[in-house]
Amino acid sequence: MKTELSVSAIKNGTVIDHIAAGQVQRVLAILNLSKYEEQIYFGANLESKKYGKKGIIKVSNKFFAPEDINKIALVSPTATQIEIRDYNVTKKEQVEIPNEIDGFVKCINPNCITNHEQVPTHFDVVDKKEIVLKCRYCEKNTGKGNIEFI
Amino acid sequence: MKGKSLISINDYSKAEMLRILDIAEGFEKNPRQPILSDKIVSTLFFEPSTRTRLSFESAANHLGARVIGFTDAATSSAKKGESLKDTILTVACYSDIIVMRHPLAGSARWASEVSPVPIINAGDGANQHPTQCLLDMYSIRKTQGKLDKLNIAFVGDLKYGRTVHSLTIAMCNFDTTFHLISPDELKLPSYVKQHIKDNNLQYHQYRTIEEAIDQVDVLYMTRVQRERFADPMEYENVKNSYILTKENLKNCKDNLKVLHPLPRVNEISENVDDMSQAYYFQQAQNGVYVRQALLSTILGVTK
């Protein structure tokens, strides 16, 4: 059986593989790719031996700083980042939960200033294992089960 | 500390806290020092406060500074829909430092990020009230002669009382043993208890003042509010357990002092006021010295 994915290879850029099922759109949003003008291929609900179903995104001529790519660990800790240069894999790494999360998670506290005025959210990740985010503003913790995206 | 906003008690190291207390001591000895006569202090109170605002204004006046501001958001442009950012950027044009109280948590941190002048947080919703914390520490040190190795009891609403949370976290720097006296509904949140444990310190929980009174050096009272209880009967059952009376102090240690952030409603009987243990009005007085220390230190003008 042919195991190759039906998504074209890229010459230079980044492949984000093993994205958790149903999170491709979210990952595109977190990485702010909606306005990116070069080629982007993405696939969802692809077969994965390891995870059952997965998503994949290939972005031409784009390399991500660790603090940016690691943001997606919040929605897809299984994702791997693969850097491609001249059709060759030059780096392959699983994403890691970053120390800080900016801008795309909502604070759980209804009385937090970020939920009332135009203040971008900012969290320190105080527990990477359980995923606990501490709001820089109201100092309240938002836990894994309560994470909502802006 | 010059030019640095004070938003959360966690912004100050132990050494910085002690430095403020030392400077405050100097102001207690000699309160009228017009060293800020060329400075303008703004007090922006988006929600009402008596003690905190007046003690800041008193502190500023003692230092010779001019004070401008508002005492109620209804008299500010916030009522017209102005954002906090715009209010702060505007007021910063008129003053050297901004003291603010605001009903939303995190408002002071946000203000400090947009403001070109330092901000002192005088309370941001249920979050932080660092100047209260420092004046409580000042009062503890003054009455006990030290901060280290004390037995401190917190009484009443330990769940929602932000002063209790901040003071507990600050006192974890000083080898404190905590005695937590509250109804089950209003116990200290687990994250604060975890902070005590993380510092290898001890806490003990009780339901009544009597159980702990003979062990403590400082009895820090807070108000138990009816609206915190889901069941009104439960409130009726417990309310008298958290009212301090003369009789409660029969078996107390000689050095015990009673503190309260005020306002008091009925949680300390008025017949306690004349006892040597009652310290809450001096505590409010200490707020002026501590705020003098903060204003002068942050504005970088100390003698």
Short mmCIF file of C-alpha atoms in Angstrom, two decimals:
data_model
loop_
_atom_site.label_atom_id
_atom_site.label_comp_id
_atom_site.label_asym_id
_atom_site.label_seq_id
_atom_site.Cartn_x
_atom_site.Cartn_y
_atom_site.Cartn_z
CA MET A 1 0.00 0.00 0.00
CA LYS A 2 1.18 3.47 -0.84
CA THR A 3 2.05 5.24 2.40
CA GLU A 4 3.10 8.57 0.93
CA LEU A 5 0.93 11.53 1.79
CA SER A 6 -1.07 13.17 -0.91
CA VAL A 7 0.39 16.58 -0.07
CA SER A 8 3.19 17.93 -2.25
CA ALA A 9 6.74 18.12 -1.03
CA ILE A 10 8.24 21.58 -0.51
CA LYS A 11 11.73 22.68 -1.49
CA ASN A 12 12.38 24.96 1.46
CA GLY A 13 10.25 25.61 4.52
CA THR A 14 8.62 23.92 7.45
CA VAL A 15 6.49 20.83 7.73
CA ILE A 16 4.39 20.52 10.88
CA ASP A 17 3.45 16.89 11.21
CA HIS A 18 1.48 14.83 13.71
CA ILE A 19 -0.93 17.64 14.48
CA ALA A 20 -3.67 16.37 16.77
CA ALA A 21 -6.93 15.51 14.99
CA GLY A 22 -9.17 18.51 14.47
CA GLN A 23 -6.51 21.11 15.32
CA VAL A 24 -5.18 22.06 11.86
CA GLN A 25 -7.26 25.24 11.60
CA ARG A 26 -6.30 26.22 15.14
CA VAL A 27 -2.61 25.69 14.42
CA LEU A 28 -2.87 27.83 11.26
CA ALA A 29 -4.48 30.56 13.36
CA ILE A 30 -1.94 30.36 16.20
CA LEU A 31 0.92 30.61 13.72
CA ASN A 32 -0.82 33.56 12.09
CA LEU A 33 -0.69 31.94 8.65
CA SER A 34 -4.01 33.25 7.33
CA LYS A 35 -2.24 36.18 5.68
CA TYR A 36 0.90 34.35 4.60
CA GLU A 37 1.28 34.84 0.87
CA GLU A 38 3.41 31.89 -0.15
CA GLN A 39 2.31 28.30 -0.68
CA ILE A 40 0.76 26.44 2.23
CA TYR A 41 -0.45 22.86 1.94
CA PHE A 42 -2.45 21.30 4.65
CA GLY A 43 -4.25 18.06 5.25
CA ALA A 44 -6.57 16.93 7.98
CA ASN A 45 -7.84 13.53 9.16
CA LEU A 46 -4.87 11.74 7.58
CA GLU A 47 -4.03 8.27 8.79
CA SER A 48 -1.39 8.02 11.46
CA LYS A 49 -0.03 4.73 12.78
CA LYS A 50 0.80 6.31 16.08
CA TYR A 51 -2.20 8.55 16.71
CA GLY A 52 -4.99 7.16 14.50
CA LYS A 53 -5.71 10.45 12.78
CA LYS A 54 -3.51 13.48 12.36
CA GLY A 55 -3.12 16.71 10.48
CA ILE A 56 -0.16 18.09 8.57
CA ILE A 57 0.81 21.58 7.39
CA LYS A 58 3.60 22.47 4.94
CA VAL A 59 4.64 26.09 4.68
CA SER A 60 7.01 27.12 1.88
CA ASN A 61 9.94 29.40 2.63
CA LYS A 62 9.02 29.87 6.25
CA PHE A 63 11.03 28.91 9.32
CA PHE A 64 9.65 29.47 12.78
CA ALA A 65 11.40 30.74 15.88
CA PRO A 66 11.11 28.18 18.71
CA GLU A 67 8.95 30.54 20.81
CA ASP A 68 6.46 30.78 17.94
CA ILE A 69 6.26 27.14 16.87
CA ASN A 70 6.11 25.99 20.49
CA LYS A 71 2.84 27.85 20.99
CA ILE A 72 1.05 25.08 19.12
CA ALA A 73 2.07 22.57 21.81
CA LEU A 74 -0.89 23.91 23.77
CA VAL A 75 -3.34 22.43 21.25
CA SER A 76 -1.18 19.68 19.85
CA PRO A 77 1.66 18.49 22.07
CA THR A 78 2.34 15.60 19.66
CA ALA A 79 3.22 17.90 16.74
CA THR A 80 6.66 17.73 15.18
CA GLN A 81 8.40 20.52 13.37
CA ILE A 82 10.47 19.49 10.36
CA GLU A 83 12.71 21.98 8.61
CA ILE A 84 13.27 21.33 4.91
CA ARG A 85 16.13 22.87 2.96
CA ASP A 86 16.54 21.95 -0.68
CA TYR A 87 14.15 18.98 -0.25
CA ASN A 88 16.24 17.59 2.62
CA VAL A 89 15.21 17.33 6.24
CA THR A 90 17.64 19.52 8.17
CA LYS A 91 15.91 19.44 11.55
CA LYS A 92 13.14 17.42 13.15
CA GLU A 93 11.87 18.19 16.63
CA GLN A 94 8.76 17.64 18.70
CA VAL A 95 7.24 20.91 19.90
CA GLU A 96 7.55 21.80 23.58
CA ILE A 97 5.24 23.78 25.83
CA PRO A 98 6.82 27.27 25.94
CA ASN A 99 7.51 29.32 29.08
CA GLU A 100 5.13 32.08 28.02
CA ILE A 101 1.93 32.24 26.01
CA ASP A 102 0.99 35.49 24.31
CA GLY A 103 -2.18 36.74 22.79
CA PHE A 104 -4.28 33.76 21.78
CA VAL A 105 -5.57 32.28 25.05
CA LYS A 106 -8.42 33.88 27.01
CA CYS A 107 -8.06 34.47 30.75
CA ILE A 108 -10.54 32.42 32.77
CA ASN A 109 -11.18 35.27 35.25
CA PRO A 110 -14.28 37.24 34.15
CA ASN A 111 -13.03 40.21 36.18
CA CYS A 112 -9.63 40.30 34.50
CA ILE A 113 -8.84 43.52 32.63
CA THR A 114 -8.03 41.45 29.51
CA ASN A 115 -11.70 40.46 29.29
CA HIS A 116 -12.91 44.08 29.44
CA GLU A 117 -10.46 46.27 27.55
CA GLN A 118 -8.30 45.78 24.50
CA VAL A 119 -5.41 44.24 26.35
CA PRO A 120 -3.54 41.36 24.69
CA THR A 121 -3.37 38.40 27.08
CA HIS A 122 -0.06 37.18 28.42
CA PHE A 123 0.50 34.08 30.53
CA ASP A 124 3.46 32.48 32.23
CA VAL A 125 3.33 28.70 32.01
CA VAL A 126 3.70 27.74 35.68
CA ASP A 127 3.16 23.99 35.20
CA LYS A 128 4.15 22.46 31.87
CA LYS A 129 3.03 18.93 32.76
CA GLU A 130 -0.50 19.78 33.82
CA ILE A 131 -0.56 22.91 31.62
CA VAL A 132 -1.35 25.71 34.06
CA LEU A 133 -1.15 29.27 32.75
CA LYS A 134 -0.80 32.23 35.14
CA CYS A 135 -2.20 35.51 33.85
CA ARG A 136 0.35 38.30 33.99
CA TYR A 137 -2.44 40.78 34.76
CA CYS A 138 -4.91 39.31 37.24
CA GLU A 139 -2.45 36.61 38.49
CA LYS A 140 -5.15 33.91 38.30
CA ASN A 141 -4.35 30.47 36.92
CA THR A 142 -6.11 29.06 33.88
CA GLY A 143 -5.87 25.25 33.84
CA LYS A 144 -5.77 22.83 30.93
CA GLY A 145 -9.50 22.08 31.09
CA ASN A 146 -10.44 25.77 30.98
CA ILE A 147 -8.30 26.95 28.11
CA GLU A 148 -10.33 28.94 25.59
CA PHE A 149 -8.84 30.51 22.51
CA ILE A 150 -9.41 34.07 21.42
CA MET B 1 13.16 50.84 43.29
CA LYS B 2 13.28 54.36 41.88
CA GLY B 3 10.89 54.73 38.98
CA LYS B 4 9.60 51.17 39.44
CA SER B 5 5.85 50.65 39.72
CA LEU B 6 4.51 48.68 42.68
CA ILE B 7 1.72 46.44 41.40
CA SER B 8 1.95 43.21 43.37
CA ILE B 9 3.70 42.35 46.62
CA ASN B 10 5.49 39.69 44.56
CA ASP B 11 7.27 42.53 42.72
CA TYR B 12 9.38 43.22 45.82
CA SER B 13 12.15 41.04 47.16
CA LYS B 14 12.49 40.50 50.89
CA ALA B 15 15.28 43.10 50.97
CA GLU B 16 13.10 45.64 49.16
CA MET B 17 10.21 45.09 51.56
CA LEU B 18 12.52 45.60 54.53
CA ARG B 19 13.96 48.72 52.96
CA ILE B 20 10.49 50.26 52.67
CA LEU B 21 9.76 49.39 56.31
CA ASP B 22 13.03 51.01 57.42
CA ILE B 23 12.30 54.19 55.47
CA ALA B 24 8.75 54.24 56.90
CA GLU B 25 10.24 54.13 60.39
CA GLY B 26 12.07 57.35 59.62
CA PHE B 27 8.80 58.99 58.57
CA GLU B 28 7.11 57.84 61.75
CA LYS B 29 9.77 59.66 63.76
CA ASN B 30 9.52 62.74 61.57
CA PRO B 31 6.40 62.69 59.37
CA ARG B 32 6.48 66.23 57.99
CA GLN B 33 9.29 66.32 55.47
CA PRO B 34 8.43 68.44 52.40
CA ILE B 35 10.85 66.60 50.12
CA LEU B 36 8.30 66.18 47.29
CA SER B 37 7.26 69.84 47.09
CA ASP B 38 7.96 69.90 43.34
CA LYS B 39 5.99 66.70 42.63
CA ILE B 40 2.40 66.04 41.65
CA VAL B 41 0.72 62.83 42.76
CA SER B 42 -2.43 61.62 40.96
CA THR B 43 -4.91 59.51 42.89
CA LEU B 44 -7.27 57.74 40.49
CA PHE B 45 -10.00 55.93 42.37
CA PHE B 46 -12.24 54.17 39.88
CA GLU B 47 -14.06 52.68 42.85
CA PRO B 48 -14.58 54.25 46.26
CA SER B 49 -12.18 53.86 49.16
CA THR B 50 -11.83 55.90 52.31
CA ARG B 51 -8.76 54.70 54.12
CA THR B 52 -6.47 53.95 51.24
CA ARG B 53 -7.16 57.16 49.34
CA LEU B 54 -7.04 59.43 52.36
CA SER B 55 -3.88 57.84 53.71
CA PHE B 56 -2.15 58.24 50.33
CA GLU B 57 -3.29 61.85 50.16
CA SER B 58 -2.20 62.43 53.74
CA ALA B 59 1.17 60.84 52.95
CA ALA B 60 1.59 63.04 49.86
CA ASN B 61 0.62 66.14 51.83
CA HIS B 62 3.10 65.33 54.59
CA LEU B 63 5.76 65.22 51.88
CA GLY B 64 4.69 68.56 50.42
CA ALA B 65 3.46 67.09 47.12
CA ARG B 66 0.37 68.36 45.30
CA VAL B 67 -2.44 65.86 44.84
CA ILE B 68 -4.85 65.72 41.91
CA GLY B 69 -7.32 63.03 40.91
CA PHE B 70 -10.83 61.70 41.25
CA THR B 71 -12.59 59.70 43.93
CA ASP B 72 -15.20 57.96 41.84
CA ALA B 73 -15.20 56.73 38.24
CA ALA B 74 -18.53 58.54 37.74
CA THR B 75 -16.63 61.84 37.79
CA SER B 76 -13.97 60.68 35.32
CA SER B 77 -13.98 60.13 31.56
CA ALA B 78 -14.16 56.38 32.19
CA LYS B 79 -17.89 56.97 32.46
CA LYS B 80 -17.88 58.32 28.90
CA GLY B 81 -16.29 55.08 27.76
CA GLU B 82 -12.64 56.13 27.78
CA SER B 83 -10.27 53.17 27.97
CA LEU B 84 -8.03 52.77 30.99
CA LYS B 85 -5.02 53.11 28.69
CA ASP B 86 -6.17 56.53 27.46
CA THR B 87 -6.96 57.72 30.99
CA ILE B 88 -3.52 56.67 32.21
CA LEU B 89 -1.66 58.19 29.25
CA THR B 90 -3.51 61.46 29.80
CA VAL B 91 -3.08 61.64 33.56
CA ALA B 92 0.60 60.77 33.18
CA CYS B 93 0.96 64.12 31.36
CA TYR B 94 -0.20 65.90 34.50
CA SER B 95 1.62 64.06 37.28
CA ASP B 96 4.87 62.42 38.38
CA ILE B 97 3.29 59.28 39.82
CA ILE B 98 -0.15 57.65 39.71
CA VAL B 99 -1.85 55.91 42.61
CA MET B 100 -4.82 53.91 41.35
CA ARG B 101 -7.62 51.69 42.55
CA HIS B 102 -9.74 49.93 39.98
CA PRO B 103 -12.45 47.24 40.20
CA LEU B 104 -10.87 44.97 37.55
CA ALA B 105 -8.08 42.54 38.42
CA GLY B 106 -4.92 43.19 36.45
CA SER B 107 -5.83 46.81 35.70
CA ALA B 108 -2.82 48.15 37.61
CA ARG B 109 -0.35 45.88 35.78
CA TRP B 110 -1.80 46.98 32.46
CA ALA B 111 -1.60 50.63 33.53
CA SER B 112 2.07 50.17 34.49
CA GLU B 113 2.82 48.76 31.04
CA VAL B 114 1.36 51.75 29.21
CA SER B 115 2.29 54.51 31.64
CA PRO B 116 5.45 56.61 31.29
CA VAL B 117 5.26 57.42 35.03
CA PRO B 118 5.30 54.87 37.88
CA ILE B 119 2.04 53.35 39.12
CA ILE B 120 1.24 52.35 42.69
CA ASN B 121 -1.54 49.80 42.90
CA ALA B 122 -4.02 50.77 45.60
CA GLY B 123 -6.16 47.70 44.89
CA ASP B 124 -7.09 46.00 41.61
CA GLY B 125 -10.34 44.12 42.11
CA ALA B 126 -9.87 40.92 44.08
CA ASN B 127 -6.22 40.68 43.05
CA GLN B 128 -3.59 42.73 44.89
CA HIS B 129 -3.29 45.50 47.45
CA PRO B 130 0.46 45.63 48.08
CA THR B 131 0.55 48.82 50.16
CA GLN B 132 -1.86 47.22 52.66
CA CYS B 133 0.47 44.25 52.84
CA LEU B 134 3.48 46.45 53.57
CA LEU B 135 1.67 48.44 56.26
CA ASP B 136 0.56 45.16 57.86
CA MET B 137 4.18 44.01 57.90
CA TYR B 138 5.23 47.34 59.36
CA SER B 139 2.60 46.98 62.10
CA ILE B 140 3.71 43.43 62.87
CA ARG B 141 7.37 44.41 63.10
CA LYS B 142 6.60 47.44 65.20
CA THR B 143 4.46 45.57 67.73
CA GLN B 144 6.59 42.43 67.93
CA GLY B 145 10.01 43.98 67.46
CA LYS B 146 10.76 41.48 64.67
CA LEU B 147 9.25 39.71 61.68
CA ASP B 148 10.98 36.36 62.07
CA LYS B 149 9.56 33.27 63.75
CA LEU B 150 6.16 34.68 64.70
CA ASN B 151 2.86 32.87 65.14
CA ILE B 152 0.26 34.70 63.08
CA ALA B 153 -3.44 33.86 63.15
CA PHE B 154 -5.79 34.89 60.38
CA VAL B 155 -9.45 34.90 61.34
CA GLY B 156 -12.62 34.99 59.26
CA ASP B 157 -12.83 35.06 55.50
CA LEU B 158 -9.56 33.51 54.40
CA LYS B 159 -10.92 32.47 51.02
CA TYR B 160 -11.70 35.80 49.42
CA GLY B 161 -9.64 38.18 51.56
CA ARG B 162 -6.87 39.42 49.29
CA THR B 163 -5.01 41.03 52.22
CA VAL B 164 -4.75 37.61 53.87
CA HIS B 165 -3.35 35.99 50.73
CA SER B 166 -0.75 38.71 50.10
CA LEU B 167 0.32 38.92 53.73
CA THR B 168 0.64 35.14 53.99
CA ILE B 169 2.83 35.04 50.90
CA ALA B 170 4.96 37.95 52.13
CA MET B 171 5.34 36.48 55.64
CA CYS B 172 6.58 33.20 54.15
CA ASN B 173 9.89 35.08 53.86
CA PHE B 174 10.12 35.22 57.66
CA ASP B 175 9.79 31.71 59.08
CA THR B 176 6.20 32.31 60.18
CA THR B 177 3.85 29.70 61.63
CA PHE B 178 0.33 30.30 60.36
CA HIS B 179 -2.87 29.64 62.33
CA LEU B 180 -5.87 29.69 60.03
CA ILE B 181 -9.21 30.20 61.75
CA SER B 182 -12.24 30.12 59.46
CA PRO B 183 -15.50 28.37 58.68
CA ASP B 184 -15.15 25.48 56.23
CA GLU B 185 -16.68 27.59 53.45
CA LEU B 186 -14.02 30.27 53.76
CA LYS B 187 -10.77 28.34 54.15
CA LEU B 188 -7.51 29.64 52.72
CA PRO B 189 -7.21 28.68 49.01
CA SER B 190 -5.04 25.67 48.30
CA TYR B 191 -2.52 27.65 46.23
CA VAL B 192 -1.70 29.84 49.24
CA LYS B 193 -1.39 26.78 51.50
CA GLN B 194 0.88 25.20 48.91
CA HIS B 195 3.05 28.32 49.00
CA ILE B 196 3.41 27.88 52.78
CA LYS B 197 4.41 24.22 52.28
CA ASP B 198 6.82 25.10 49.48
CA ASN B 199 8.64 27.32 51.97
CA ASN B 200 8.85 24.44 54.50
CA LEU B 201 6.63 26.34 56.92
CA GLN B 202 3.69 25.11 58.96
CA TYR B 203 0.04 25.99 59.10
CA HIS B 204 -2.72 24.82 61.41
CA GLN B 205 -6.44 25.11 60.69
CA TYR B 206 -9.12 25.75 63.31
CA ARG B 207 -12.81 26.58 63.44
CA THR B 208 -12.76 28.84 66.51
CA ILE B 209 -10.55 31.57 67.91
CA GLU B 210 -10.40 29.83 71.33
CA GLU B 211 -8.52 26.86 69.90
CA ALA B 212 -5.56 28.97 68.81
CA ILE B 213 -5.56 32.12 70.94
CA ASP B 214 -2.94 31.05 73.51
CA GLN B 215 -0.33 30.35 70.81
CA VAL B 216 -0.38 33.46 68.67
CA ASP B 217 1.55 36.73 68.56
CA VAL B 218 -0.63 38.47 65.98
CA LEU B 219 -4.38 38.02 65.53
CA TYR B 220 -5.34 39.33 62.10
CA MET B 221 -9.12 39.74 61.89
CA THR B 222 -11.17 39.95 58.69
CA ARG B 223 -14.84 40.35 58.01
CA VAL B 224 -17.09 37.36 57.34
CA GLN B 225 -19.65 38.56 54.83
CA ARG B 226 -23.12 37.08 54.68
CA GLU B 227 -23.11 37.08 50.87
CA ARG B 228 -20.18 34.63 50.78
CA PHE B 229 -22.45 31.82 52.01
CA ALA B 230 -24.62 29.78 49.67
CA ASP B 231 -26.82 28.81 52.62
CA PRO B 232 -27.95 31.73 54.86
CA MET B 233 -28.50 29.31 57.76
CA GLU B 234 -24.86 28.35 57.61
CA TYR B 235 -23.92 32.01 58.01
CA GLU B 236 -26.20 32.34 61.02
CA ASN B 237 -24.58 29.26 62.56
CA VAL B 238 -21.00 30.46 62.24
CA LYS B 239 -21.13 34.24 62.38
CA ASN B 240 -20.59 34.56 66.13
CA SER B 241 -17.55 32.31 66.06
CA TYR B 242 -15.63 34.99 64.20
CA ILE B 243 -16.52 37.98 66.33
CA LEU B 244 -13.67 38.88 68.65
CA THR B 245 -14.73 39.79 72.18
CA LYS B 246 -12.91 40.74 75.38
CA GLU B 247 -13.45 37.21 76.66
CA ASN B 248 -11.58 35.71 73.69
CA LEU B 249 -8.45 37.53 74.80
CA LYS B 250 -8.37 36.11 78.34
CA ASN B 251 -5.81 33.46 77.59
CA CYS B 252 -3.73 35.37 75.07
CA LYS B 253 0.02 35.87 75.15
CA ASP B 254 1.23 39.17 76.66
CA ASN B 255 2.63 40.39 73.37
CA LEU B 256 -0.51 39.64 71.31
CA LYS B 257 -1.81 42.42 69.08
CA VAL B 258 -5.05 42.47 67.14
CA LEU B 259 -4.85 43.75 63.56
CA HIS B 260 -7.63 44.41 61.06
CA PRO B 261 -7.37 46.00 57.60
CA LEU B 262 -10.64 47.90 58.31
CA PRO B 263 -13.41 48.76 57.70
CA ARG B 264 -14.77 46.79 60.62
CA VAL B 265 -18.45 45.97 60.75
CA ASN B 266 -19.05 43.84 63.83
CA GLU B 267 -16.23 41.30 63.79
CA ILE B 268 -14.40 43.01 66.65
CA SER B 269 -16.60 44.04 69.59
CA GLU B 270 -16.16 47.69 70.42
CA ASN B 271 -15.27 46.72 73.98
CA VAL B 272 -11.99 45.37 72.60
CA ASP B 273 -11.00 48.82 71.31
CA ASP B 274 -9.77 50.02 74.72
CA MET B 275 -7.69 46.92 75.41
CA SER B 276 -3.93 47.06 75.08
CA GLN B 277 -4.11 44.36 72.42
CA ALA B 278 -6.20 46.47 70.02
CA TYR B 279 -3.88 47.84 67.36
CA TYR B 280 -6.07 48.37 64.27
CA PHE B 281 -6.28 52.15 64.42
CA GLN B 282 -2.52 52.52 64.88
CA GLN B 283 -2.24 50.08 61.97
CA ALA B 284 -4.24 52.52 59.84
CA GLN B 285 -1.93 55.32 61.03
CA ASN B 286 1.10 53.26 59.98
CA GLY B 287 -0.35 53.22 56.48
CA VAL B 288 0.59 56.88 56.14
CA TYR B 289 4.28 56.28 56.99
CA VAL B 290 4.53 53.29 54.68
CA ARG B 291 2.93 55.24 51.84
CA GLN B 292 5.29 58.15 52.48
CA ALA B 293 8.15 55.67 52.17
CA LEU B 294 6.75 54.31 48.91
CA LEU B 295 6.03 57.68 47.30
CA SER B 296 9.45 59.07 48.15
CA THR B 297 11.37 55.92 47.23
CA ILE B 298 9.61 55.40 43.91
CA LEU B 299 10.01 59.08 43.03
CA GLY B 300 13.68 58.72 43.93
CA VAL B 301 13.65 61.47 46.55
CA THR B 302 14.84 60.29 49.94
CA LYS B 303 16.73 62.21 52.52
#
